[in-house]
CSV table of C-alpha atoms in Angstrom, one decimal:
chain,number,residue,atom,x,y,z
A,1,MET,CA,17.3,-6.3,-15.3
A,2,ASP,CA,20.1,-7.2,-12.9
A,3,TYR,CA,19.0,-10.9,-12.4
A,4,ASP,CA,19.5,-14.0,-14.7
A,5,VAL,CA,16.9,-14.4,-17.3
A,6,GLU,CA,16.9,-16.7,-20.4
A,7,ALA,CA,18.3,-15.3,-23.6
A,8,ARG,CA,14.9,-15.7,-25.2
A,9,ASP,CA,13.3,-13.7,-22.4
A,10,ARG,CA,15.9,-10.9,-22.5
A,11,SER,CA,15.6,-10.6,-26.4
A,12,ILE,CA,11.8,-10.2,-26.3
A,13,LEU,CA,11.1,-8.4,-23.1
A,14,ARG,CA,11.5,-4.6,-23.2
A,15,HIS,CA,10.6,-4.2,-19.6
A,16,ASP,CA,11.3,-5.9,-16.2
A,17,PRO,CA,8.6,-8.6,-16.1
A,18,VAL,CA,8.7,-9.4,-12.3
A,19,LYS,CA,6.0,-6.6,-11.3
A,20,ALA,CA,3.7,-8.3,-13.8
A,21,ILE,CA,4.4,-11.8,-12.5
A,22,VAL,CA,4.0,-10.8,-8.8
A,23,ALA,CA,0.4,-9.6,-9.3
A,24,PRO,CA,-2.2,-8.5,-8.6
A,25,ARG,CA,-1.1,-6.6,-5.5
A,26,PRO,CA,-3.2,-4.6,-3.1
A,27,ILE,CA,-2.3,-1.0,-3.1
A,28,GLY,CA,-0.9,0.6,0.1
A,29,TRP,CA,-2.5,4.1,0.0
A,30,MET,CA,-0.7,5.5,2.9
A,31,THR,CA,-1.5,8.6,5.0
A,32,THR,CA,1.4,10.0,7.1
A,33,VAL,CA,2.0,13.4,8.7
A,34,SER,CA,5.3,15.3,9.3
A,35,ALA,CA,6.4,16.8,12.5
A,36,ALA,CA,5.3,20.1,11.1
A,37,GLY,CA,1.8,18.9,10.5
A,38,VAL,CA,1.8,18.4,6.7
A,39,VAL,CA,-0.3,15.5,5.6
A,40,ASN,CA,1.2,13.3,3.0
A,41,LEU,CA,-1.0,10.7,1.0
A,42,ALA,CA,1.0,8.3,-1.4
A,43,PRO,CA,0.2,5.0,-3.0
A,44,TYR,CA,2.5,2.0,-2.7
A,45,SER,CA,2.2,-1.0,-4.9
A,46,PHE,CA,4.4,-3.1,-2.7
A,47,PHE,CA,2.1,-3.8,0.2
A,48,ASN,CA,0.5,-6.6,2.2
A,49,GLN,CA,-0.3,-8.1,5.5
A,50,MET,CA,2.5,-9.9,7.2
A,51,HIS,CA,1.1,-11.2,10.6
A,52,THR,CA,-2.2,-11.9,12.2
A,53,GLN,CA,-2.1,-11.5,16.0
A,54,PRO,CA,-1.3,-8.7,16.1
A,55,VAL,CA,-2.0,-7.5,12.6
A,56,ILE,CA,1.2,-6.3,11.1
A,57,LEU,CA,1.2,-4.6,7.7
A,58,ALA,CA,4.4,-4.0,5.6
A,59,PHE,CA,5.0,-1.9,2.5
A,60,GLY,CA,8.2,-1.2,0.4
A,61,SER,CA,9.5,2.2,-0.7
A,62,ASP,CA,12.0,2.4,-3.5
A,63,GLY,CA,13.9,5.4,-2.1
A,64,ARG,CA,13.7,7.4,1.1
A,65,LYS,CA,10.5,9.3,0.2
A,66,ASP,CA,8.3,11.7,2.3
A,67,THR,CA,6.4,8.8,3.6
A,68,ILE,CA,9.5,7.3,5.2
A,69,ARG,CA,10.7,10.6,6.6
A,70,ASN,CA,7.3,11.3,8.1
A,71,LEU,CA,7.4,7.7,9.8
A,72,GLU,CA,10.7,8.6,11.2
A,73,GLU,CA,9.3,11.8,12.7
A,74,VAL,CA,5.9,10.7,13.8
A,75,GLY,CA,5.9,6.9,13.7
A,76,GLU,CA,2.2,6.4,12.6
A,77,PHE,CA,0.3,5.9,9.4
A,78,VAL,CA,-3.0,4.9,8.0
A,79,TRP,CA,-3.7,2.3,5.2
A,80,ASN,CA,-6.6,3.3,3.0
A,81,LEU,CA,-8.2,0.9,0.7
A,82,VAL,CA,-8.5,2.2,-2.8
A,83,SER,CA,-11.8,1.4,-4.3
A,84,PHE,CA,-12.5,1.4,-8.1
A,85,ALA,CA,-14.4,4.7,-7.6
A,86,GLN,CA,-11.3,6.4,-6.1
A,87,ARG,CA,-8.8,5.2,-8.8
A,88,ALA,CA,-8.4,8.7,-10.3
A,89,ALA,CA,-7.8,10.3,-6.9
A,90,MET,CA,-5.3,7.7,-6.0
A,91,ASN,CA,-3.4,8.2,-9.2
A,92,ALA,CA,-3.5,12.0,-8.8
A,93,SER,CA,-2.0,11.6,-5.3
A,94,SER,CA,1.0,9.8,-6.8
A,95,ALA,CA,2.3,13.1,-8.3
A,96,SER,CA,5.8,14.2,-7.2
A,97,LEU,CA,5.2,17.2,-4.9
A,98,GLY,CA,7.4,19.0,-2.5
A,99,ARG,CA,7.5,17.8,1.1
A,100,GLU,CA,5.7,21.0,2.2
A,101,VAL,CA,2.7,20.3,0.0
A,102,SER,CA,-0.2,18.1,1.2
A,103,GLU,CA,-1.5,15.7,-1.4
A,104,PRO,CA,-5.1,15.7,-0.2
A,105,GLU,CA,-5.2,19.5,-0.4
A,106,ALA,CA,-3.5,19.7,-3.7
A,107,VAL,CA,-5.7,17.2,-5.4
A,108,GLY,CA,-8.9,17.7,-3.5
A,109,ILE,CA,-9.2,14.5,-1.4
A,110,GLU,CA,-11.5,14.9,1.7
A,111,MET,CA,-9.9,13.5,4.8
A,112,ALA,CA,-11.4,12.4,8.2
A,113,ALA,CA,-9.8,12.2,11.6
A,114,SER,CA,-8.5,9.0,12.9
A,115,ARG,CA,-9.3,7.5,16.3
A,116,ARG,CA,-5.9,6.4,17.5
A,117,VAL,CA,-3.3,7.9,15.3
A,118,ARG,CA,-2.4,11.5,14.2
A,119,PRO,CA,-2.5,10.9,10.5
A,120,PRO,CA,-6.0,11.3,9.1
A,121,ARG,CA,-7.7,8.7,6.8
A,122,VAL,CA,-9.3,9.2,3.3
A,123,ALA,CA,-13.1,9.9,4.2
A,124,ALA,CA,-14.4,8.1,1.2
A,125,SER,CA,-12.3,4.9,1.6
A,126,PRO,CA,-14.6,2.0,2.3
A,127,ALA,CA,-12.0,0.6,4.9
A,128,ALA,CA,-9.0,2.1,6.6
A,129,LEU,CA,-6.4,0.6,9.0
A,130,GLU,CA,-4.7,2.9,11.6
A,131,CYS,CA,-1.2,1.8,12.4
A,132,SER,CA,1.6,2.4,14.9
A,133,LEU,CA,5.1,2.0,13.4
A,134,VAL,CA,7.0,-1.1,14.7
A,135,GLU,CA,10.2,-0.5,12.7
A,136,ILE,CA,11.6,0.5,9.4
A,137,VAL,CA,13.8,-2.0,7.7
A,138,ARG,CA,16.5,-0.9,5.3
A,139,LEU,CA,16.6,-3.4,2.4
A,140,LYS,CA,19.8,-5.0,1.3
A,141,ARG,CA,21.1,-7.4,-1.3
A,142,ALA,CA,21.9,-11.1,-0.5
A,143,SER,CA,25.6,-9.9,-0.5
A,144,GLY,CA,24.7,-7.5,2.4
A,145,GLU,CA,25.1,-4.4,0.3
A,146,PRO,CA,22.6,-1.8,1.5
A,147,LEU,CA,19.9,-0.5,-0.9
A,148,ASP,CA,17.9,2.7,-1.0
A,149,GLY,CA,14.9,0.6,-0.2
A,150,TRP,CA,12.8,0.8,3.0
A,151,MET,CA,10.2,-1.5,4.5
A,152,PRO,CA,8.1,-0.1,7.2
A,153,LEU,CA,6.1,-2.5,9.5
A,154,GLY,CA,3.1,-1.2,11.3
A,155,GLU,CA,0.8,-2.7,14.0
A,156,VAL,CA,-2.9,-2.1,13.3
A,157,VAL,CA,-4.5,-0.3,16.3
A,158,ALA,CA,-7.9,0.7,14.8
A,159,VAL,CA,-10.1,-0.4,11.9
A,160,HIS,CA,-12.7,1.5,9.9
A,161,ILE,CA,-15.2,-0.3,7.7
A,162,ASP,CA,-18.1,1.1,5.7
A,163,ASP,CA,-21.2,-0.5,7.1
A,164,ALA,CA,-22.4,-1.4,3.6
A,165,ALA,CA,-19.6,-3.8,3.2
A,166,ILE,CA,-20.5,-5.8,6.3
A,167,ARG,CA,-22.8,-8.8,5.3
A,168,GLU,CA,-23.8,-11.5,7.9
A,169,GLY,CA,-21.0,-10.7,10.2
A,170,ARG,CA,-18.3,-10.7,7.6
A,171,VAL,CA,-16.7,-8.1,5.3
A,172,ASP,CA,-17.7,-8.6,1.7
A,173,THR,CA,-14.7,-7.8,-0.3
A,174,ARG,CA,-16.7,-7.4,-3.5
A,175,VAL,CA,-18.6,-4.5,-2.0
A,176,LEU,CA,-15.3,-2.9,-0.9
A,177,ASP,CA,-14.4,-3.1,-4.7
A,178,PRO,CA,-10.6,-2.7,-4.3
A,179,ILE,CA,-8.3,-2.1,-7.2
A,180,MET,CA,-4.9,-3.7,-7.4
A,181,ARG,CA,-1.6,-3.3,-9.3
A,182,ALA,CA,-0.9,-5.8,-12.1
A,183,GLY,CA,2.4,-4.6,-13.5
A,184,TYR,CA,3.4,-1.9,-15.8
A,185,ALA,CA,0.5,0.7,-16.1
A,186,ASP,CA,-2.1,-2.1,-15.6
A,187,TYR,CA,-4.5,-2.4,-12.6
A,188,ALA,CA,-7.0,-5.1,-11.7
A,189,ARG,CA,-10.5,-5.3,-10.2
A,190,LEU,CA,-12.0,-8.2,-8.5
A,191,GLY,CA,-13.3,-10.9,-10.8
A,192,ALA,CA,-14.8,-14.3,-9.8
A,193,MET,CA,-14.4,-15.3,-6.2
A,194,PHE,CA,-14.6,-18.9,-4.9
A,195,GLU,CA,-14.3,-20.6,-1.5
A,196,MET,CA,-12.1,-23.4,-0.5
A,197,ILE,CA,-11.8,-24.9,3.1
A,198,ARG,CA,-8.4,-25.7,4.3
A,199,PRO,CA,-7.8,-29.3,5.4
A,200,ALA,CA,-7.8,-29.8,9.2
């Protein structure tokens, strides 16, 4: 841990606690393609929506991985929602494979063509968002020291939703059944949901 923690915390915590505190987090299961046409599929636990009109997604990569290289070459990606039923496939796709190896082919994940971007989407994913790259931000410390951390931002240009998840004109997140990261090797599934109306 390279940040200040209480002596009590440092003595009883064997692992960095922040990933378990900033949780649960939706999983960015990202499809990209290299200039040579190799499809990459990789999950990222640092992921979320950053803007509404237009919709901008962001995810963070510790290290300049194949996904980042592909984005530099092609500039498009697809976010695939990971449902509970897809948890094993998602986990299998996180294996460290060579850049010349396509994760969907290696682990047997069926893909489907996208409408607006070159990378395909996961066929069985109940929702997918096609994105055009806006920029890739290199992360740095508060001191200005650059890190081997990268944050792509993508504008959503097409949406895929399983018809079964659409109820009375709205997407029912419970039907999508997403899983989320919850720190360490822990994942979470939707529990109770409740509604609150924001004040005018």
